Each structure stands twice: as C-alpha cells, then as structure tokens.
PDB file of N, CA, C and O in Angstrom:
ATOM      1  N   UNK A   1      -5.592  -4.004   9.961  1.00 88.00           N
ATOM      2  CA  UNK A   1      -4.247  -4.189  10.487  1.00 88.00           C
ATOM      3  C   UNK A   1      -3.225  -3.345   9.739  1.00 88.00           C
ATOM      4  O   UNK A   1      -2.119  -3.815   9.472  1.00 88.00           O
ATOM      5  N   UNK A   2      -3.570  -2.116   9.398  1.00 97.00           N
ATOM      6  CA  UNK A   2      -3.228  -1.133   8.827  1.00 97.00           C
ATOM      7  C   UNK A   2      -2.453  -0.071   9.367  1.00 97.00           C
ATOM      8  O   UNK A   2      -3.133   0.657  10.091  1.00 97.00           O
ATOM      9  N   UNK A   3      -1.141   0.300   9.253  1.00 98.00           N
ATOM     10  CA  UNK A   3      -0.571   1.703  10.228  1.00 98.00           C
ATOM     11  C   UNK A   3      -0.340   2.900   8.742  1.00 98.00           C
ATOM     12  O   UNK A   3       0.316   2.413   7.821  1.00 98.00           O
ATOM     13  N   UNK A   4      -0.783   4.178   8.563  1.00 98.00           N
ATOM     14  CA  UNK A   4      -0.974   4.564   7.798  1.00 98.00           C
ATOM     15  C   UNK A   4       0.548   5.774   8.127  1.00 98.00           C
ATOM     16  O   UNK A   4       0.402   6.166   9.285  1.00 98.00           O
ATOM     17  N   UNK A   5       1.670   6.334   7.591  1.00 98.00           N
ATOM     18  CA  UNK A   5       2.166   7.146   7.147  1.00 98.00           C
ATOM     19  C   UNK A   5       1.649   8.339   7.554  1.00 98.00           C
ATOM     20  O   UNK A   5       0.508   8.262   8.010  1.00 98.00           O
ATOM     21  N   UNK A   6       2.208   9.543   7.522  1.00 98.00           N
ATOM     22  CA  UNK A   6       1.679  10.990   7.149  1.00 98.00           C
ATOM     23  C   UNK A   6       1.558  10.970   5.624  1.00 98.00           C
ATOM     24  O   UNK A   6       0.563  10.982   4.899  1.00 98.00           O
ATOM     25  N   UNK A   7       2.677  10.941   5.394  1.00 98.00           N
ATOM     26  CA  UNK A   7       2.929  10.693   3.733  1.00 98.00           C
ATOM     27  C   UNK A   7       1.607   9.784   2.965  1.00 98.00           C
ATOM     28  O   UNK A   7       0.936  10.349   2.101  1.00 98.00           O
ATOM     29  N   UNK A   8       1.325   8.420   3.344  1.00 98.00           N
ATOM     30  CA  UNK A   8       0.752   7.990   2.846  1.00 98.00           C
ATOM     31  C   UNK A   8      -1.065   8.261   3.234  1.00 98.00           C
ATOM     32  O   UNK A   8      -2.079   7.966   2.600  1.00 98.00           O
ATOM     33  N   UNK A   9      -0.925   8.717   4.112  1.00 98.00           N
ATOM     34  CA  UNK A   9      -2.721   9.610   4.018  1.00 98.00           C
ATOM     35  C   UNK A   9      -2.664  10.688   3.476  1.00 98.00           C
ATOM     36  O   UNK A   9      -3.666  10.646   2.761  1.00 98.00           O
ATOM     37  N   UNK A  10      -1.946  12.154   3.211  1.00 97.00           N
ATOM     38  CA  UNK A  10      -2.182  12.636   2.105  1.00 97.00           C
ATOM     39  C   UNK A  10      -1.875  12.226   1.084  1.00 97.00           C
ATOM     40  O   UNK A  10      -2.355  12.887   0.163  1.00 97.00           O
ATOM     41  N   UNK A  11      -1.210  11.323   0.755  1.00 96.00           N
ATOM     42  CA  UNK A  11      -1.531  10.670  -0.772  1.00 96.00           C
ATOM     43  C   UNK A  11      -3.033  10.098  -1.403  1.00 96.00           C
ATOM     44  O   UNK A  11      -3.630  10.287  -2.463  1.00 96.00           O
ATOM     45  N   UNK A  12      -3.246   9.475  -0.442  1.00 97.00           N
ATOM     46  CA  UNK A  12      -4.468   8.965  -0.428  1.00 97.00           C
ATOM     47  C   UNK A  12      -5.536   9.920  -0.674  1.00 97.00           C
ATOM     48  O   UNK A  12      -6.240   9.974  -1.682  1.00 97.00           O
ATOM     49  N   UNK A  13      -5.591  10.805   0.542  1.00 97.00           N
ATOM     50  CA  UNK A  13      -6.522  11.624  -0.045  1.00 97.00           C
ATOM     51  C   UNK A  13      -6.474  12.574  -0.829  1.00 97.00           C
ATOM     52  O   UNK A  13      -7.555  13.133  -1.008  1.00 97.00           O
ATOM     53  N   UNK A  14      -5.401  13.067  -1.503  1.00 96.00           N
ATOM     54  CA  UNK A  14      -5.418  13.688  -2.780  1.00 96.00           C
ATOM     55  C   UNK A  14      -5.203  12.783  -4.100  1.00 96.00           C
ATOM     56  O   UNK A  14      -4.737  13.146  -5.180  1.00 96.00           O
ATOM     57  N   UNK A  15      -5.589  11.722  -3.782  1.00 95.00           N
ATOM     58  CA  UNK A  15      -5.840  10.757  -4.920  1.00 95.00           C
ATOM     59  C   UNK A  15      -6.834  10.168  -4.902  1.00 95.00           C
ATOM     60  O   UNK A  15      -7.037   9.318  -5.769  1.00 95.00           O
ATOM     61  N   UNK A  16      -7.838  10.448  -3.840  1.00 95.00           N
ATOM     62  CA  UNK A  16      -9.263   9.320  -3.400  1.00 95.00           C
ATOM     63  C   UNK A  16      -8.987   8.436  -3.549  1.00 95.00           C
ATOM     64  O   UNK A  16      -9.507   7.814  -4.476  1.00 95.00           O
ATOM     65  N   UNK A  17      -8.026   7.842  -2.753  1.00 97.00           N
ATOM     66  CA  UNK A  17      -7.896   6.644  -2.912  1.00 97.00           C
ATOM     67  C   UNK A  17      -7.881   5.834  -0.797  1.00 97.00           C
ATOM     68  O   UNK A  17      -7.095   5.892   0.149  1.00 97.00           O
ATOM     69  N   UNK A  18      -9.608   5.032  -1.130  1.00 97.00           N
ATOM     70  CA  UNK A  18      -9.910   4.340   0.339  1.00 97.00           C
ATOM     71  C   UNK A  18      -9.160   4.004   1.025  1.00 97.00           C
ATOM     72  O   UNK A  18      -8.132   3.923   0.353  1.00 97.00           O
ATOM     73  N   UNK A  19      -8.917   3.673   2.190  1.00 97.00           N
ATOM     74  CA  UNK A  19      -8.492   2.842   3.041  1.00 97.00           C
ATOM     75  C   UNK A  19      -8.638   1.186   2.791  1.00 97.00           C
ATOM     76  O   UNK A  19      -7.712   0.381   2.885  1.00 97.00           O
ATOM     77  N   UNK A  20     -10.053   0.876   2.445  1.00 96.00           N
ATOM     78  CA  UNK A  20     -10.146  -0.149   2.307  1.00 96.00           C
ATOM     79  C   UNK A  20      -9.514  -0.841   1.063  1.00 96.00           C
ATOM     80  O   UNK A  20      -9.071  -1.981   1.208  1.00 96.00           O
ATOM     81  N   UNK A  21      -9.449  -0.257  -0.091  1.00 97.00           N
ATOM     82  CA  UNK A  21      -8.638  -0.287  -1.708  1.00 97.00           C
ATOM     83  C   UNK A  21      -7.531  -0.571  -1.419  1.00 97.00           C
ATOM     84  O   UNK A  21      -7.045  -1.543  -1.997  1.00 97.00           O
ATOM     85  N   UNK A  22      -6.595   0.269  -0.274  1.00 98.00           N
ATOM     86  CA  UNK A  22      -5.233   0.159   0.464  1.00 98.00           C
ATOM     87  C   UNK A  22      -5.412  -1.661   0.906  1.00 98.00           C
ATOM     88  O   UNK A  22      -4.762  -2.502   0.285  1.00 98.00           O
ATOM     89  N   UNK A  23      -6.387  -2.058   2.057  1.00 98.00           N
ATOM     90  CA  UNK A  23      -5.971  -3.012   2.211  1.00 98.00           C
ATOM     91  C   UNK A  23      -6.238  -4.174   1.328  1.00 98.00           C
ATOM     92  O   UNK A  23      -5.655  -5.243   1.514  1.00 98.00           O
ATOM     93  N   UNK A  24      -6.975  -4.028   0.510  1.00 98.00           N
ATOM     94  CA  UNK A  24      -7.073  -4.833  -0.550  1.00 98.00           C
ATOM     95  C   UNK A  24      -5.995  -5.563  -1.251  1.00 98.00           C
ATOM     96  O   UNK A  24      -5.591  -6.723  -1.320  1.00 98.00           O
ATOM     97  N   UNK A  25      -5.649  -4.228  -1.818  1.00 98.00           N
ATOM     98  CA  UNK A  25      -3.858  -4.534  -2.520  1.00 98.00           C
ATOM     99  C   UNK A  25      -3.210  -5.409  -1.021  1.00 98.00           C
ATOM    100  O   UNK A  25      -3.076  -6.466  -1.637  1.00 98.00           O
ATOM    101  N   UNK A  26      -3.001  -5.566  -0.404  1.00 98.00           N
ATOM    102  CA  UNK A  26      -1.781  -5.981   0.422  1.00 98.00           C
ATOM    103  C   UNK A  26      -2.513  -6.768   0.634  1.00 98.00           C
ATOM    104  O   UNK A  26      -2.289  -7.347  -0.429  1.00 98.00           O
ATOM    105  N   UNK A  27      -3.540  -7.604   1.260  1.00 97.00           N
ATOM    106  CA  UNK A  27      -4.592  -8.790   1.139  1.00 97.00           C
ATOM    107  C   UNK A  27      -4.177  -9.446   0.018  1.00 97.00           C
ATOM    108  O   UNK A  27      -3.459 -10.436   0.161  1.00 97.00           O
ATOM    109  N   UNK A  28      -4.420  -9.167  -0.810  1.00 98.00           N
ATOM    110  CA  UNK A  28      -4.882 -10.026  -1.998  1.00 98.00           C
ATOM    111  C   UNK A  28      -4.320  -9.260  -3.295  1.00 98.00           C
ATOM    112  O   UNK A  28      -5.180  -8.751  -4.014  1.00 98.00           O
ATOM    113  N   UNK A  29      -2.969  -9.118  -3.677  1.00 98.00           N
ATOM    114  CA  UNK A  29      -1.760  -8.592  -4.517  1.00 98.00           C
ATOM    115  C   UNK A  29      -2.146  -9.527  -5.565  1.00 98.00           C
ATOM    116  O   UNK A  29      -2.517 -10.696  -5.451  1.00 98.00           O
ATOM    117  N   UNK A  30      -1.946  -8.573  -6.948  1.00 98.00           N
ATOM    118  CA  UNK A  30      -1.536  -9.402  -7.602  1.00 98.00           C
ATOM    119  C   UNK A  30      -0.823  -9.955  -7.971  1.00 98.00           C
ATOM    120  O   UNK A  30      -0.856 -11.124  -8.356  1.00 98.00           O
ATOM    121  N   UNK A  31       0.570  -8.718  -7.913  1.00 98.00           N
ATOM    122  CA  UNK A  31       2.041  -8.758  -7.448  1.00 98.00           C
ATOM    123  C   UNK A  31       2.646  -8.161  -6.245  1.00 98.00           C
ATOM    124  O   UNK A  31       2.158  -7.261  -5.562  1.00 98.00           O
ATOM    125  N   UNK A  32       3.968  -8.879  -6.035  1.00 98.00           N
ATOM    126  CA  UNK A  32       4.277  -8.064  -4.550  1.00 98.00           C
ATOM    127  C   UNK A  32       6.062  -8.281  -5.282  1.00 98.00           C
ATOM    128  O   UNK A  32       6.289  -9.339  -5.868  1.00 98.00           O
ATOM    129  N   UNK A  33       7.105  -7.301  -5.180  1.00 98.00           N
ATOM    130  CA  UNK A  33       7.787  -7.051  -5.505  1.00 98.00           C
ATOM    131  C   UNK A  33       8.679  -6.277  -4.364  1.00 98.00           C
ATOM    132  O   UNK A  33       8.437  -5.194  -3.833  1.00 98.00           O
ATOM    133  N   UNK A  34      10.159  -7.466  -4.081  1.00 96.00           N
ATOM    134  CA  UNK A  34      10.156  -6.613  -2.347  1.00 96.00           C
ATOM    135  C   UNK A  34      11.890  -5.664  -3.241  1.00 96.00           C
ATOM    136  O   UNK A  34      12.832  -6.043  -3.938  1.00 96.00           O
ATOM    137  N   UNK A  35      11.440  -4.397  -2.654  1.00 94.00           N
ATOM    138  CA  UNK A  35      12.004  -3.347  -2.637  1.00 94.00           C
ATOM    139  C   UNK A  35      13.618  -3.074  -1.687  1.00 94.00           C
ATOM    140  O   UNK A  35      14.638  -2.524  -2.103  1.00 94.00           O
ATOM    141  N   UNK A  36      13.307  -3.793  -0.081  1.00 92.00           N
ATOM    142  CA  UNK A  36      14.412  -4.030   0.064  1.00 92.00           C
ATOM    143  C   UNK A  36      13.813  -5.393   1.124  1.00 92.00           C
ATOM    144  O   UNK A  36      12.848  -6.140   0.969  1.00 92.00           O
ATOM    145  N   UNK A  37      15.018  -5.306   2.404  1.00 89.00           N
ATOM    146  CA  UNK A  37      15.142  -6.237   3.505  1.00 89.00           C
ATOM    147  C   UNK A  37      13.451  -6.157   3.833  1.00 89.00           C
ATOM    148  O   UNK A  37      12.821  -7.159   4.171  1.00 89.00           O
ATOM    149  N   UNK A  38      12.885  -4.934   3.691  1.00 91.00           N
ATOM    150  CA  UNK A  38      11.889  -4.662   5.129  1.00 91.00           C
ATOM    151  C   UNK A  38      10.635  -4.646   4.338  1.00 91.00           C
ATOM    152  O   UNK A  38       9.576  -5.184   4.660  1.00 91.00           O
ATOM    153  N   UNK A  39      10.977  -3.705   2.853  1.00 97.00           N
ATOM    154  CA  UNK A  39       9.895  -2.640   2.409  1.00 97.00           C
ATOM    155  C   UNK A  39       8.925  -3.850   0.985  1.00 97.00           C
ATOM    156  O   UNK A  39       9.618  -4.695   0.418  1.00 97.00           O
ATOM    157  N   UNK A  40       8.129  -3.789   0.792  1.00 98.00           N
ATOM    158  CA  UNK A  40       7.689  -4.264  -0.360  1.00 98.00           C
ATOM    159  C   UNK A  40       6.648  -3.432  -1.354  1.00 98.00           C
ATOM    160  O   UNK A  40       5.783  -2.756  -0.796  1.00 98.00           O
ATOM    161  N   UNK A  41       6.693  -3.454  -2.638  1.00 98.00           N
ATOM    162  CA  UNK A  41       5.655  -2.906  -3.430  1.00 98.00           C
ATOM    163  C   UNK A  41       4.582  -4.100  -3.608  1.00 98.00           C
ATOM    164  O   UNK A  41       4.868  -5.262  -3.897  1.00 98.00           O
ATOM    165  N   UNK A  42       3.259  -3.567  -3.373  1.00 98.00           N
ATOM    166  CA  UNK A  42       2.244  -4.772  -3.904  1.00 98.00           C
ATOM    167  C   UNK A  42       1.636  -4.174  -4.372  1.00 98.00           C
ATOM    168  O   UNK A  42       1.264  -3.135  -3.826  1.00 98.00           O
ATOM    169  N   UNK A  43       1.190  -4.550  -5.728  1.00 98.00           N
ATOM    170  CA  UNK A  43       0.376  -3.793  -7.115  1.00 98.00           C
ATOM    171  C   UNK A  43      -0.853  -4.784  -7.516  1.00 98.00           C
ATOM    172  O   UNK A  43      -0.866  -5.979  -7.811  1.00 98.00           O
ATOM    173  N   UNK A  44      -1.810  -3.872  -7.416  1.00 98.00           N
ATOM    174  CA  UNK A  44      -3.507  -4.879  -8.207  1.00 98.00           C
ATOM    175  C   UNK A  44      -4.130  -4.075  -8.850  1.00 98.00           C
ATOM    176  O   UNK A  44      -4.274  -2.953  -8.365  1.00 98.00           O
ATOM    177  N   UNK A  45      -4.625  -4.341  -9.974  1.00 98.00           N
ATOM    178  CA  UNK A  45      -5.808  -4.139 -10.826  1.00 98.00           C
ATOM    179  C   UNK A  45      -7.160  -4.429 -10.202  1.00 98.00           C
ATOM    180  O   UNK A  45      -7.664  -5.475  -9.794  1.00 98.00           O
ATOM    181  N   UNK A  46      -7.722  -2.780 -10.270  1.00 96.00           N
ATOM    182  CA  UNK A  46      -9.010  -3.271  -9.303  1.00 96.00           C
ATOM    183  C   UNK A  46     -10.055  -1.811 -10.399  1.00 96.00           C
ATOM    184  O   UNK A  46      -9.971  -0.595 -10.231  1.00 96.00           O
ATOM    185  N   UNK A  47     -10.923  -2.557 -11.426  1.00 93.00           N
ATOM    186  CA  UNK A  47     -11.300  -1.952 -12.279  1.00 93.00           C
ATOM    187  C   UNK A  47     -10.763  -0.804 -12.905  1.00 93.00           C
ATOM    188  O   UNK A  47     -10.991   0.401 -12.804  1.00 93.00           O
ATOM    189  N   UNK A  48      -9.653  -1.792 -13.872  1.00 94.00           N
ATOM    190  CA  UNK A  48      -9.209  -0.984 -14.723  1.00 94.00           C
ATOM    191  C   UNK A  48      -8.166  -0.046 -14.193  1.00 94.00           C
ATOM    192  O   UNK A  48      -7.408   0.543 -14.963  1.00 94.00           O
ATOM    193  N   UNK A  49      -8.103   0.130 -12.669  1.00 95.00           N
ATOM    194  CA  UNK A  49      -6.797   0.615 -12.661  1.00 95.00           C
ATOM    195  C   UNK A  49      -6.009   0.406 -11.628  1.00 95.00           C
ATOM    196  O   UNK A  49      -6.506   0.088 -10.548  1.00 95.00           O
ATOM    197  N   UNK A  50      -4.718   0.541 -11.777  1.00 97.00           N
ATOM    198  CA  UNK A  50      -3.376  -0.044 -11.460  1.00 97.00           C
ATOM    199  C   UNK A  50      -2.932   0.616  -9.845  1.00 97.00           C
ATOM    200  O   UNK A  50      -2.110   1.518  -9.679  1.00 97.00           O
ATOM    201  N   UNK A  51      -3.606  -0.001  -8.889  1.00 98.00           N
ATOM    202  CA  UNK A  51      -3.325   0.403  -7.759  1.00 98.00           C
ATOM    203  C   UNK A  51      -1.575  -0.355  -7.483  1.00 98.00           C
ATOM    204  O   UNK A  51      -1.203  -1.469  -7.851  1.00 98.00           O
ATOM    205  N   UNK A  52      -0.727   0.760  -6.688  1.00 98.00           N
ATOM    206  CA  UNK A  52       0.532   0.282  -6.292  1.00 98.00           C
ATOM    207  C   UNK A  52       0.642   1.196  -4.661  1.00 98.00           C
ATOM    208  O   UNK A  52       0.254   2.321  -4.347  1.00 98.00           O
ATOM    209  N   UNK A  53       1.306   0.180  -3.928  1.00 98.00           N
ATOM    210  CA  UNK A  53       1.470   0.459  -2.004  1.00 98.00           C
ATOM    211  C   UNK A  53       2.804  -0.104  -1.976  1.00 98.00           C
ATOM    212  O   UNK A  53       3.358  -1.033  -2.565  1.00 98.00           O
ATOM    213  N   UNK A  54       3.171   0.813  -1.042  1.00 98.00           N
ATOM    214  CA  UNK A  54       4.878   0.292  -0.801  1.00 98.00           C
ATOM    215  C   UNK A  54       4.324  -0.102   0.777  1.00 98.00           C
ATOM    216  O   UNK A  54       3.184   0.358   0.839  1.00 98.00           O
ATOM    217  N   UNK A  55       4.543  -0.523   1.600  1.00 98.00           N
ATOM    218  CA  UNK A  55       4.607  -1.043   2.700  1.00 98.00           C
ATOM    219  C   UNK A  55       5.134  -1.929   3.663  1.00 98.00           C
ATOM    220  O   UNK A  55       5.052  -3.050   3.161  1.00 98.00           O
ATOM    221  N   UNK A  56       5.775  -2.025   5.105  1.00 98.00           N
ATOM    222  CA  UNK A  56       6.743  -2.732   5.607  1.00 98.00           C
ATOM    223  C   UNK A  56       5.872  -3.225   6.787  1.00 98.00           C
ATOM    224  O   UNK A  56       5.087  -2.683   7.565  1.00 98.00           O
ATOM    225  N   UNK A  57       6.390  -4.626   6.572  1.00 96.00           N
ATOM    226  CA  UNK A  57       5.782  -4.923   7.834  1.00 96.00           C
ATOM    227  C   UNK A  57       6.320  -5.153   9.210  1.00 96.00           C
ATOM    228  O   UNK A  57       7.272  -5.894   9.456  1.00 96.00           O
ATOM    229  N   UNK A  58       5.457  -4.278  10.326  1.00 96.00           N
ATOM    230  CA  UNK A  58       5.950  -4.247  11.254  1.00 96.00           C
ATOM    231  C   UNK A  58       5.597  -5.344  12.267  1.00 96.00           C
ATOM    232  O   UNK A  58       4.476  -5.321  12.775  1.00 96.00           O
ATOM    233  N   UNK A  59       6.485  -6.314  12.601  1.00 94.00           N
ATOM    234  CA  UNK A  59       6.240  -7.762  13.110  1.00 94.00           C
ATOM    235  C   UNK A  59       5.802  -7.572  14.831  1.00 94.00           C
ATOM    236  O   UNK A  59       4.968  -8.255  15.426  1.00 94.00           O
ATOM    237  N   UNK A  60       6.901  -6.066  15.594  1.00 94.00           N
ATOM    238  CA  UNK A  60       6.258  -6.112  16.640  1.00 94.00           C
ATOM    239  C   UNK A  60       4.743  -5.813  16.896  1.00 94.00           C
ATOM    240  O   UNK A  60       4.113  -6.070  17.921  1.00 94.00           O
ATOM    241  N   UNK A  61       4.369  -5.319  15.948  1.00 95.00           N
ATOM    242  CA  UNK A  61       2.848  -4.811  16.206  1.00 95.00           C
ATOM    243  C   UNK A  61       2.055  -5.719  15.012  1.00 95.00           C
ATOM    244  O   UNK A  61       1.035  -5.176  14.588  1.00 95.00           O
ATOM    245  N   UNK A  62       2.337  -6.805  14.521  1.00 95.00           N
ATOM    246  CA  UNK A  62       1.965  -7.689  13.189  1.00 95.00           C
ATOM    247  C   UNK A  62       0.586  -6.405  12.817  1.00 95.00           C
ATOM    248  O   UNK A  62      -0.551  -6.265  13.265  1.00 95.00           O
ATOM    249  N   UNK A  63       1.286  -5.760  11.939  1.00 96.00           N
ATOM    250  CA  UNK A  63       0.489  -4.782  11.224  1.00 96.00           C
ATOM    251  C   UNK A  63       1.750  -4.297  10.202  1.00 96.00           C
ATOM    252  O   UNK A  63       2.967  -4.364  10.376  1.00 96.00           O
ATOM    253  N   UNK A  64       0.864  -3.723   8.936  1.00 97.00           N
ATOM    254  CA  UNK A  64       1.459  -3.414   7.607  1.00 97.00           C
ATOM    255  C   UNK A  64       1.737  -2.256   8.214  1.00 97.00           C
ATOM    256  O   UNK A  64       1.068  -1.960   9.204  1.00 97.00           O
ATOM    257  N   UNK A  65       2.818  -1.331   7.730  1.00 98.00           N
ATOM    258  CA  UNK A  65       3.007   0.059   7.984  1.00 98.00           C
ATOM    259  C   UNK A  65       3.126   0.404   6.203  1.00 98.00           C
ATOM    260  O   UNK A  65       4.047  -0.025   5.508  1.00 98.00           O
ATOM    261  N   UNK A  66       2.022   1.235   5.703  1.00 98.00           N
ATOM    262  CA  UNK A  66       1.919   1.906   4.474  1.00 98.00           C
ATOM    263  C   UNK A  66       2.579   3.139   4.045  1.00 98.00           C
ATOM    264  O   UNK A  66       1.979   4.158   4.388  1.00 98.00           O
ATOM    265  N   UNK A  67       3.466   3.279   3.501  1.00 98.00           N
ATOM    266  CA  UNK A  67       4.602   4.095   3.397  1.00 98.00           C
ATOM    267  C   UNK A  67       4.215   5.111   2.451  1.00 98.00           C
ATOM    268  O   UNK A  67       4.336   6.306   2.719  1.00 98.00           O
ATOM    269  N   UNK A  68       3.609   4.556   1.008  1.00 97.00           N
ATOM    270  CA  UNK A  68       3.228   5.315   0.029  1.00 97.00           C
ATOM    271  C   UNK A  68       1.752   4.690  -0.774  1.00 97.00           C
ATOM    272  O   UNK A  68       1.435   3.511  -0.615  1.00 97.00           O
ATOM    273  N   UNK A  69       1.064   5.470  -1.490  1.00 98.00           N
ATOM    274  CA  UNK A  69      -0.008   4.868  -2.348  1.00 98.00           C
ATOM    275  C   UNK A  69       0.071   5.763  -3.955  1.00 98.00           C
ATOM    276  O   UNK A  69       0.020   6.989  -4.052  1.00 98.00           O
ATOM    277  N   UNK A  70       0.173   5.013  -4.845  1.00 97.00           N
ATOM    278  CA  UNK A  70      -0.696   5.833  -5.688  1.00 97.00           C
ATOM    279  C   UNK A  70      -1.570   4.814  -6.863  1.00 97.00           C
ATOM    280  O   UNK A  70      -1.812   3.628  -6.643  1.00 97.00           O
ATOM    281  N   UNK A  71      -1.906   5.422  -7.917  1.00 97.00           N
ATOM    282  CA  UNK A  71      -2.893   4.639  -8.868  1.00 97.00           C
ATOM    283  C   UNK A  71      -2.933   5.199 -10.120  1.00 97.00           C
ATOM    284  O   UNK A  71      -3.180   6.405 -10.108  1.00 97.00           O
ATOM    285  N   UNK A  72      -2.702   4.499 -11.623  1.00 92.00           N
ATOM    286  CA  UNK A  72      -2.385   4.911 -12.422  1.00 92.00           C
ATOM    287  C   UNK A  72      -3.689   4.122 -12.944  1.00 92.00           C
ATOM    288  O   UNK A  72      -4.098   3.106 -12.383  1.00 92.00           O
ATOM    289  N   UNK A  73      -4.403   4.790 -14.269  1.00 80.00           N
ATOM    290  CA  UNK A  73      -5.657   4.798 -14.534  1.00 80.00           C
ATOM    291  C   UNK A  73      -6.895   5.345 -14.551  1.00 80.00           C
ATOM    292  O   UNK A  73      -7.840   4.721 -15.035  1.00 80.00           O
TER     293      UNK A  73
END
C-alpha cells in the first residue's frame, strides 16, 4: 500500500535500499515524528542501521505516499 515518489525511488536505489525495508519502517516504526499537517518521518533500526522515510498519507487512495528514504549505518 505503497505510492513511491520519483525522488524517493532513486533514493532508494542509489542507496539499496528495498521496497520492502520501506514498508517495514512505516508498518512497524519505531518512531514516527510528524513533520507537518500531512507529512511524517518514521525511523527504525533494522540491523544496526538507522532507516528514516518521510511519507504522507494519502486517505483518498488509503496508501502511504513515500516522499524520501535514506539510512545511516
């Protein structure tokens, strides 16, 4: 239930970072930290390193829209 960015698929793939890792974090956050009205950051530790997704959710289509990804670690 994923809508992916331009932005946020080349991030992804110049970071190898899955699709599925993406929905992970927003599943199952360890933190979620909302950014504004719409947008939220949700950040997880998923061996050792520090996945962070900005993403808004879009209610007409109840799907996440993924804005950005990256991963420190």
């Amino acid at each position: 239930n994923l809508i992916f960015t331009t932005h946020a698929s080349q991030r992804m793939n110049e970071r190898s970072i899955a699709a599925d890792k993406v929905e992970s974090v927003i599943v199952s956050p360890h933190t979620v930290q909302k950014q504004n009205a719409h947008t939220s950051k949700f950040i997880k530790t998923i061996n050792s390193r520090k996945y962070q997704v900005i993403a808004q959710w879009k209610a007409e289509q109840q799907k996440w829209l993924v804005i950005s990804v990256w991963v420190r670690g």
